[in-house]
Amino acid sequence: MSNHNHHDAGLPAVVRAELLLREMTLAEKVDQLSAVWPWNLVRSDGSDAEGVQEVLKRAPGHVAGLTADDPQRLASLAGAIQRQYVTRTRLGIPALIHQEALTGFMAGGHMVFPTGTGLAATWSCDLVEEMADLIRRQMRRVGFRQALSPVMDVALDPRWGRVHETYGEDPYLAAALSVAYTRGLQGEDLSDGVIATAKHFLGYGLAAGGINLSAYEGGARRTRDLFAYPFEAAIQLAGLRSVMNSYADVDGVPAGISREVLTDLLRGTLGFEGFVASDYTTLEHVVNRQRAAATPGEAGRLAILAGLDVELPKPYGYGDTLVAEVERGALNEKDVDICVLRVLRAKFELGLFENPYPSEHIDLDATAVEGAQLSRELAGRSVVLAKNEGLLPLSPGELAVAVIGPHGDVTAPHFPTYTYPAWREMTLRMAQGALGNQIGVEAGMDSWNDALFLSVDQEGFLRERYGARTLADAVSDFASTVLVEEGSTLTRPLAAEALDRAVAAACRSDVVVLALGGASLWFTGERTEGEASDSADISLPPAQVALAEAVAATGKPIAVVLVQGRAYALPEAVRNASAVVVAPYGGPFGPSAVADVLFGATNPSGKLPYSVPRHTGQVPVYHHQPSGTGYRNALPPGVDRLYLDLEATPLYPFGHGLSYTEFALHDLSGDTETGTDGTARISATITNTGSVDGAATVQLYVRVAASGVTRPTQQLAGFSRVELTAKESCRVTFRLAAAQLGHTNRARDFAVEPGQVEYFLGLDSDDHRLSGSFAVVGEPRALTSVQRSFLSQVHVDRL
């Protein structure tokens, strides 16, 4: 090893990292564990920022918050920063530049895709992997090698404003999509990939009271068996290389300084080998909000010992503060070295030392439309037909349609937080003096933003840059006449005249498309969802309820369109409508996807990734509640309902979604026994019995017996989306490994145990049309993370 140095590309990444570490001073090591804002390095034209030479003396290893409207300009800025790092620092270590990429690369000139729950509603892992693969190529092209995505939180409380970023309420569905995204982004070899950063570890989707940042309250079994499931699956099946901590407390300790969470569980139990990046300003939260440390130095020391490798977006407990902790003897330098090695190893794995620079030329027109067809396809598959009493599909060319409601004639709500347009709009609003407190924003960005982001009308920007259309625009492609009235805003009633005009438009129409729902924004503007935008009551806002009641009173047939990122409790006027369509924040093609479903150009195939309650008071109402808990309780003798005043079941169950055709499931067969180290086979035939082509999602649910502990009443254990022409059949076979049925047992070992497994196949989580069981036999088998099975194998045979 002494005959080589870290520049030898033929050496393994871990060896190169160790060689480089030997050459580094303590300060240089610590610098690899923090980040810097781009405006501290370069001006908006790529020239040196004022004072950059001082910054480069202690160049932080990561760059946060770099984005621009123009991909070519973005690449030039990234290249200028890398040249500073490579040519003007002592060791020439390239920076790792990161950005959000949940619904597409969060930078101008790149395609936007549906939000997380929209992707989940497609139940299409192949398309999500294809999307992430495109994001990988786009990010590398402009010099970015880490994405702060995807969100692997299992969202059990619809009061939480960030549900739409997630893949919904089910750990299996979240795992399947998380694995697909991670595979697509990181690629087959990380030297040609982008690091995926899974967030937020752990339990962030069940914040106390549904309030963002609040503590997660859950025992060790639930933590491992439920909330860790998507993270563990991505680690074991896709080689996940980065994790972001939750802001929340876990068992009374902030996750960012919890060794039990970040080392014992994440690394020791789940087998994670990458690096942990802090959510922005985590250590400031530890000191100022959670009061778990008295000083930045104490927070930094606790974080290093916990296994928090990188502090974002700038030094607070790290940097000079961390150096001082080591120099005064409060922290061993060897503990710092462990974190630095993880970061350096990632940089070598990415090939940053050999290829730190972005592409020199980018075809802006081609880049802007990359993924357009994929975004359109995902948007189309994400639309859920929740109810239809024969009204839909509407007949094209024959109807006068009134498009009424706050979602009728706008495009912006289809671009929620963590899309570039929403981020851009938030930035401009704050620059104009709007109150805002986005995590990580600092005053020094003002001049940078003034130069990079010209103030333009948001609706015009979305139409020009993304080709976005409103629902009314899209309906006009099919209807003979379109009457458009807002009626109310999302949360506020308008003047009485506006409501009167809406009612009059309904009266003059043949059918009403009532466009209601929510909006996700960052801290400013009219919204019902988003980061730090939580709700005590998830009912549709009263202004929309009043509008729905007024329109319903006309007696006109109504198709309600609910544009939303999480469940809302629906008023009677909506529940009683002839048709209900649920659409996610779908990006540029969201409204067109809805219109295509309304008029039958698309046969709907979306499936709800969350349960829709009847009332806020039912929360939580997720389908995999433990046996004997919530609406999974048996009725006591002589009692006909669990609540005195309401049914306890969801209005629409998880996995629900109708079609314009009918599907039959039949001819069930399956193994009756398998060993604790074996695999059970379960098969059924699905037939499109209707007269139009369509797609169905066959869903497998299991109930696993256990000794001494309570398990979920049912768990999603597999699914397969199949497209069938009219009258076509196919045979769907699931191979379910016993190692997928493990749990933390009474002895606190993770194991698969002998016992009876009941299962059913259906088209949603309450559809028990085919059911069976098999026995797991043999000795109990303790499982390490490597020995677990996470996703069932599915094979489809056309008949």
PDB file of N, CA and C in Angstrom, residues 89-145:
ATOM      1  N   THR A  89      -7.205  24.170  -3.926  1.00  0.00           N
ATOM      2  CA  THR A  89      -7.114  23.687  -2.546  1.00  0.00           C
ATOM      3  C   THR A  89      -5.915  22.758  -2.443  1.00  0.00           C
ATOM      4  N   ARG A  90      -5.405  22.569  -1.242  1.00  0.00           N
ATOM      5  CA  ARG A  90      -4.151  21.837  -1.060  1.00  0.00           C
ATOM      6  C   ARG A  90      -4.225  20.412  -1.596  1.00  0.00           C
ATOM      7  N   LEU A  91      -5.319  19.726  -1.320  1.00  0.00           N
ATOM      8  CA  LEU A  91      -5.419  18.321  -1.705  1.00  0.00           C
ATOM      9  C   LEU A  91      -6.263  18.092  -2.955  1.00  0.00           C
ATOM     10  N   GLY A  92      -6.928  19.141  -3.435  1.00  0.00           N
ATOM     11  CA  GLY A  92      -7.701  19.013  -4.673  1.00  0.00           C
ATOM     12  C   GLY A  92      -8.865  18.053  -4.591  1.00  0.00           C
ATOM     13  N   ILE A  93      -9.498  17.963  -3.433  1.00  0.00           N
ATOM     14  CA  ILE A  93     -10.633  17.042  -3.263  1.00  0.00           C
ATOM     15  C   ILE A  93     -11.882  17.680  -3.865  1.00  0.00           C
ATOM     16  N   PRO A  94     -12.530  17.041  -4.833  1.00  0.00           N
ATOM     17  CA  PRO A  94     -13.736  17.639  -5.434  1.00  0.00           C
ATOM     18  C   PRO A  94     -14.872  17.750  -4.420  1.00  0.00           C
ATOM     19  N   ALA A  95     -15.755  18.687  -4.695  1.00  0.00           N
ATOM     20  CA  ALA A  95     -16.946  18.845  -3.866  1.00  0.00           C
ATOM     21  C   ALA A  95     -18.016  17.847  -4.289  1.00  0.00           C
ATOM     22  N   LEU A  96     -18.858  17.466  -3.353  1.00  0.00           N
ATOM     23  CA  LEU A  96     -20.046  16.668  -3.653  1.00  0.00           C
ATOM     24  C   LEU A  96     -21.225  17.626  -3.643  1.00  0.00           C
ATOM     25  N   ILE A  97     -21.790  17.874  -4.823  1.00  0.00           N
ATOM     26  CA  ILE A  97     -22.883  18.844  -4.973  1.00  0.00           C
ATOM     27  C   ILE A  97     -24.202  18.089  -4.957  1.00  0.00           C
ATOM     28  N   HIS A  98     -25.128  18.536  -4.114  1.00  0.00           N
ATOM     29  CA  HIS A  98     -26.401  17.828  -3.981  1.00  0.00           C
ATOM     30  C   HIS A  98     -27.586  18.728  -4.320  1.00  0.00           C
ATOM     31  N   GLN A  99     -28.712  18.093  -4.558  1.00  0.00           N
ATOM     32  CA  GLN A  99     -29.969  18.808  -4.799  1.00  0.00           C
ATOM     33  C   GLN A  99     -31.128  17.844  -4.599  1.00  0.00           C
ATOM     34  N   GLU A 100     -32.308  18.397  -4.393  1.00  0.00           N
ATOM     35  CA  GLU A 100     -33.529  17.598  -4.271  1.00  0.00           C
ATOM     36  C   GLU A 100     -33.904  16.999  -5.630  1.00  0.00           C
ATOM     37  N   ALA A 101     -34.567  15.835  -5.595  1.00  0.00           N
ATOM     38  CA  ALA A 101     -34.956  15.189  -6.850  1.00  0.00           C
ATOM     39  C   ALA A 101     -36.158  14.282  -6.659  1.00  0.00           C
ATOM     40  N   LEU A 102     -37.029  14.632  -5.732  1.00  0.00           N
ATOM     41  CA  LEU A 102     -38.173  13.777  -5.412  1.00  0.00           C
ATOM     42  C   LEU A 102     -39.101  13.586  -6.603  1.00  0.00           C
ATOM     43  N   THR A 103     -39.424  14.670  -7.288  1.00  0.00           N
ATOM     44  CA  THR A 103     -40.357  14.623  -8.415  1.00  0.00           C
ATOM     45  C   THR A 103     -39.689  15.125  -9.680  1.00  0.00           C
ATOM     46  N   GLY A 104     -38.431  14.792  -9.812  1.00  0.00           N
ATOM     47  CA  GLY A 104     -37.615  15.308 -10.893  1.00  0.00           C
ATOM     48  C   GLY A 104     -36.490  16.147 -10.308  1.00  0.00           C
ATOM     49  N   PHE A 105     -35.422  16.308 -11.061  1.00  0.00           N
ATOM     50  CA  PHE A 105     -34.289  17.119 -10.640  1.00  0.00           C
ATOM     51  C   PHE A 105     -34.765  18.540 -10.385  1.00  0.00           C
ATOM     52  N   MET A 106     -34.558  19.042  -9.159  1.00  0.00           N
ATOM     53  CA  MET A 106     -35.105  20.334  -8.763  1.00  0.00           C
ATOM     54  C   MET A 106     -34.206  21.453  -9.275  1.00  0.00           C
ATOM     55  N   ALA A 107     -34.237  21.626 -10.587  1.00  0.00           N
ATOM     56  CA  ALA A 107     -33.488  22.673 -11.260  1.00  0.00           C
ATOM     57  C   ALA A 107     -34.239  23.030 -12.536  1.00  0.00           C
ATOM     58  N   GLY A 108     -34.128  24.296 -12.923  1.00  0.00           N
ATOM     59  CA  GLY A 108     -34.864  24.755 -14.091  1.00  0.00           C
ATOM     60  C   GLY A 108     -34.449  24.033 -15.360  1.00  0.00           C
ATOM     61  N   GLY A 109     -35.400  23.919 -16.286  1.00  0.00           N
ATOM     62  CA  GLY A 109     -35.112  23.282 -17.554  1.00  0.00           C
ATOM     63  C   GLY A 109     -35.172  21.777 -17.545  1.00  0.00           C
ATOM     64  N   HIS A 110     -35.709  21.185 -16.463  1.00  0.00           N
ATOM     65  CA  HIS A 110     -35.829  19.736 -16.349  1.00  0.00           C
ATOM     66  C   HIS A 110     -37.281  19.360 -16.050  1.00  0.00           C
ATOM     67  N   MET A 111     -37.674  18.183 -16.484  1.00  0.00           N
ATOM     68  CA  MET A 111     -39.055  17.740 -16.385  1.00  0.00           C
ATOM     69  C   MET A 111     -39.477  17.550 -14.933  1.00  0.00           C
ATOM     70  N   VAL A 112     -40.760  17.823 -14.677  1.00  0.00           N
ATOM     71  CA  VAL A 112     -41.381  17.585 -13.377  1.00  0.00           C
ATOM     72  C   VAL A 112     -42.317  16.388 -13.497  1.00  0.00           C
ATOM     73  N   PHE A 113     -42.307  15.546 -12.481  1.00  0.00           N
ATOM     74  CA  PHE A 113     -43.131  14.339 -12.435  1.00  0.00           C
ATOM     75  C   PHE A 113     -44.129  14.449 -11.278  1.00  0.00           C
ATOM     76  N   PRO A 114     -45.108  13.562 -11.197  1.00  0.00           N
ATOM     77  CA  PRO A 114     -46.056  13.621 -10.073  1.00  0.00           C
ATOM     78  C   PRO A 114     -45.368  13.501  -8.725  1.00  0.00           C
ATOM     79  N   THR A 115     -46.020  14.031  -7.709  1.00  0.00           N
ATOM     80  CA  THR A 115     -45.489  13.977  -6.352  1.00  0.00           C
ATOM     81  C   THR A 115     -45.486  12.542  -5.829  1.00  0.00           C
ATOM     82  N   GLY A 116     -44.916  12.333  -4.631  1.00  0.00           N
ATOM     83  CA  GLY A 116     -44.696  10.986  -4.123  1.00  0.00           C
ATOM     84  C   GLY A 116     -45.939  10.122  -4.080  1.00  0.00           C
ATOM     85  N   THR A 117     -47.026  10.638  -3.492  1.00  0.00           N
ATOM     86  CA  THR A 117     -48.241   9.828  -3.437  1.00  0.00           C
ATOM     87  C   THR A 117     -48.834   9.620  -4.827  1.00  0.00           C
ATOM     88  N   GLY A 118     -48.514  10.501  -5.751  1.00  0.00           N
ATOM     89  CA  GLY A 118     -48.931  10.285  -7.138  1.00  0.00           C
ATOM     90  C   GLY A 118     -48.168   9.144  -7.771  1.00  0.00           C
ATOM     91  N   LEU A 119     -46.863   9.109  -7.559  1.00  0.00           N
ATOM     92  CA  LEU A 119     -46.074   7.984  -8.053  1.00  0.00           C
ATOM     93  C   LEU A 119     -46.565   6.682  -7.432  1.00  0.00           C
ATOM     94  N   ALA A 120     -46.875   6.734  -6.129  1.00  0.00           N
ATOM     95  CA  ALA A 120     -47.347   5.530  -5.441  1.00  0.00           C
ATOM     96  C   ALA A 120     -48.689   5.069  -5.999  1.00  0.00           C
ATOM     97  N   ALA A 121     -49.555   6.007  -6.385  1.00  0.00           N
ATOM     98  CA  ALA A 121     -50.874   5.649  -6.916  1.00  0.00           C
ATOM     99  C   ALA A 121     -50.785   4.907  -8.234  1.00  0.00           C
ATOM    100  N   THR A 122     -49.636   4.981  -8.908  1.00  0.00           N
ATOM    101  CA  THR A 122     -49.475   4.234 -10.161  1.00  0.00           C
ATOM    102  C   THR A 122     -49.176   2.770  -9.912  1.00  0.00           C
ATOM    103  N   TRP A 123     -48.622   2.432  -8.729  1.00  0.00           N
ATOM    104  CA  TRP A 123     -48.189   1.070  -8.416  1.00  0.00           C
ATOM    105  C   TRP A 123     -47.299   0.541  -9.545  1.00  0.00           C
ATOM    106  N   SER A 124     -46.441   1.413 -10.068  1.00  0.00           N
ATOM    107  CA  SER A 124     -45.644   1.093 -11.254  1.00  0.00           C
ATOM    108  C   SER A 124     -44.163   1.275 -10.942  1.00  0.00           C
ATOM    109  N   CYS A 125     -43.558   0.268 -10.339  1.00  0.00           N
ATOM    110  CA  CYS A 125     -42.145   0.353  -9.964  1.00  0.00           C
ATOM    111  C   CYS A 125     -41.254   0.522 -11.184  1.00  0.00           C
ATOM    112  N   ASP A 126     -41.629  -0.083 -12.296  1.00  0.00           N
ATOM    113  CA  ASP A 126     -40.802   0.017 -13.499  1.00  0.00           C
ATOM    114  C   ASP A 126     -40.704   1.452 -13.981  1.00  0.00           C
ATOM    115  N   LEU A 127     -41.818   2.182 -13.943  1.00  0.00           N
ATOM    116  CA  LEU A 127     -41.780   3.569 -14.408  1.00  0.00           C
ATOM    117  C   LEU A 127     -41.057   4.474 -13.415  1.00  0.00           C
ATOM    118  N   VAL A 128     -41.178   4.202 -12.131  1.00  0.00           N
ATOM    119  CA  VAL A 128     -40.451   4.991 -11.141  1.00  0.00           C
ATOM    120  C   VAL A 128     -38.947   4.786 -11.300  1.00  0.00           C
ATOM    121  N   GLU A 129     -38.531   3.554 -11.569  1.00  0.00           N
ATOM    122  CA  GLU A 129     -37.109   3.311 -11.809  1.00  0.00           C
ATOM    123  C   GLU A 129     -36.648   4.017 -13.084  1.00  0.00           C
ATOM    124  N   GLU A 130     -37.492   4.009 -14.107  1.00  0.00           N
ATOM    125  CA  GLU A 130     -37.164   4.713 -15.345  1.00  0.00           C
ATOM    126  C   GLU A 130     -37.032   6.213 -15.092  1.00  0.00           C
ATOM    127  N   MET A 131     -37.932   6.772 -14.280  1.00  0.00           N
ATOM    128  CA  MET A 131     -37.864   8.180 -13.922  1.00  0.00           C
ATOM    129  C   MET A 131     -36.557   8.499 -13.200  1.00  0.00           C
ATOM    130  N   ALA A 132     -36.198   7.670 -12.215  1.00  0.00           N
ATOM    131  CA  ALA A 132     -34.978   7.910 -11.451  1.00  0.00           C
ATOM    132  C   ALA A 132     -33.743   7.766 -12.325  1.00  0.00           C
ATOM    133  N   ASP A 133     -33.779   6.862 -13.285  1.00  0.00           N
ATOM    134  CA  ASP A 133     -32.654   6.706 -14.209  1.00  0.00           C
ATOM    135  C   ASP A 133     -32.468   7.978 -15.036  1.00  0.00           C
ATOM    136  N   LEU A 134     -33.557   8.586 -15.471  1.00  0.00           N
ATOM    137  CA  LEU A 134     -33.460   9.849 -16.198  1.00  0.00           C
ATOM    138  C   LEU A 134     -32.896  10.942 -15.297  1.00  0.00           C
ATOM    139  N   ILE A 135     -33.382  11.023 -14.059  1.00  0.00           N
ATOM    140  CA  ILE A 135     -32.859  12.011 -13.122  1.00  0.00           C
ATOM    141  C   ILE A 135     -31.355  11.819 -12.937  1.00  0.00           C
ATOM    142  N   ARG A 136     -30.921  10.561 -12.848  1.00  0.00           N
ATOM    143  CA  ARG A 136     -29.493  10.263 -12.724  1.00  0.00           C
ATOM    144  C   ARG A 136     -28.706  10.891 -13.865  1.00  0.00           C
ATOM    145  N   ARG A 137     -29.143  10.672 -15.090  1.00  0.00           N
ATOM    146  CA  ARG A 137     -28.411  11.193 -16.240  1.00  0.00           C
ATOM    147  C   ARG A 137     -28.432  12.722 -16.276  1.00  0.00           C
ATOM    148  N   GLN A 138     -29.566  13.300 -15.904  1.00  0.00           N
ATOM    149  CA  GLN A 138     -29.668  14.757 -15.908  1.00  0.00           C
ATOM    150  C   GLN A 138     -28.772  15.391 -14.852  1.00  0.00           C
ATOM    151  N   MET A 139     -28.745  14.820 -13.655  1.00  0.00           N
ATOM    152  CA  MET A 139     -27.937  15.390 -12.588  1.00  0.00           C
ATOM    153  C   MET A 139     -26.449  15.279 -12.911  1.00  0.00           C
ATOM    154  N   ARG A 140     -26.018  14.133 -13.394  1.00  0.00           N
ATOM    155  CA  ARG A 140     -24.607  13.969 -13.734  1.00  0.00           C
ATOM    156  C   ARG A 140     -24.196  14.933 -14.842  1.00  0.00           C
ATOM    157  N   ARG A 141     -25.083  15.166 -15.768  1.00  0.00           N
ATOM    158  CA  ARG A 141     -24.772  16.052 -16.893  1.00  0.00           C
ATOM    159  C   ARG A 141     -24.363  17.450 -16.419  1.00  0.00           C
ATOM    160  N   VAL A 142     -25.005  17.927 -15.350  1.00  0.00           N
ATOM    161  CA  VAL A 142     -24.701  19.277 -14.862  1.00  0.00           C
ATOM    162  C   VAL A 142     -23.801  19.266 -13.629  1.00  0.00           C
ATOM    163  N   GLY A 143     -23.264  18.086 -13.275  1.00  0.00           N
ATOM    164  CA  GLY A 143     -22.244  18.039 -12.245  1.00  0.00           C
ATOM    165  C   GLY A 143     -22.723  17.755 -10.841  1.00  0.00           C
ATOM    166  N   PHE A 144     -23.944  17.229 -10.689  1.00  0.00           N
ATOM    167  CA  PHE A 144     -24.485  16.903  -9.371  1.00  0.00           C
ATOM    168  C   PHE A 144     -24.397  15.391  -9.170  1.00  0.00           C
ATOM    169  N   ARG A 145     -23.959  14.970  -7.974  1.00  0.00           N
ATOM    170  CA  ARG A 145     -23.748  13.539  -7.740  1.00  0.00           C
ATOM    171  C   ARG A 145     -24.487  13.010  -6.507  1.00  0.00           C
TER     172      ARG A 145
END
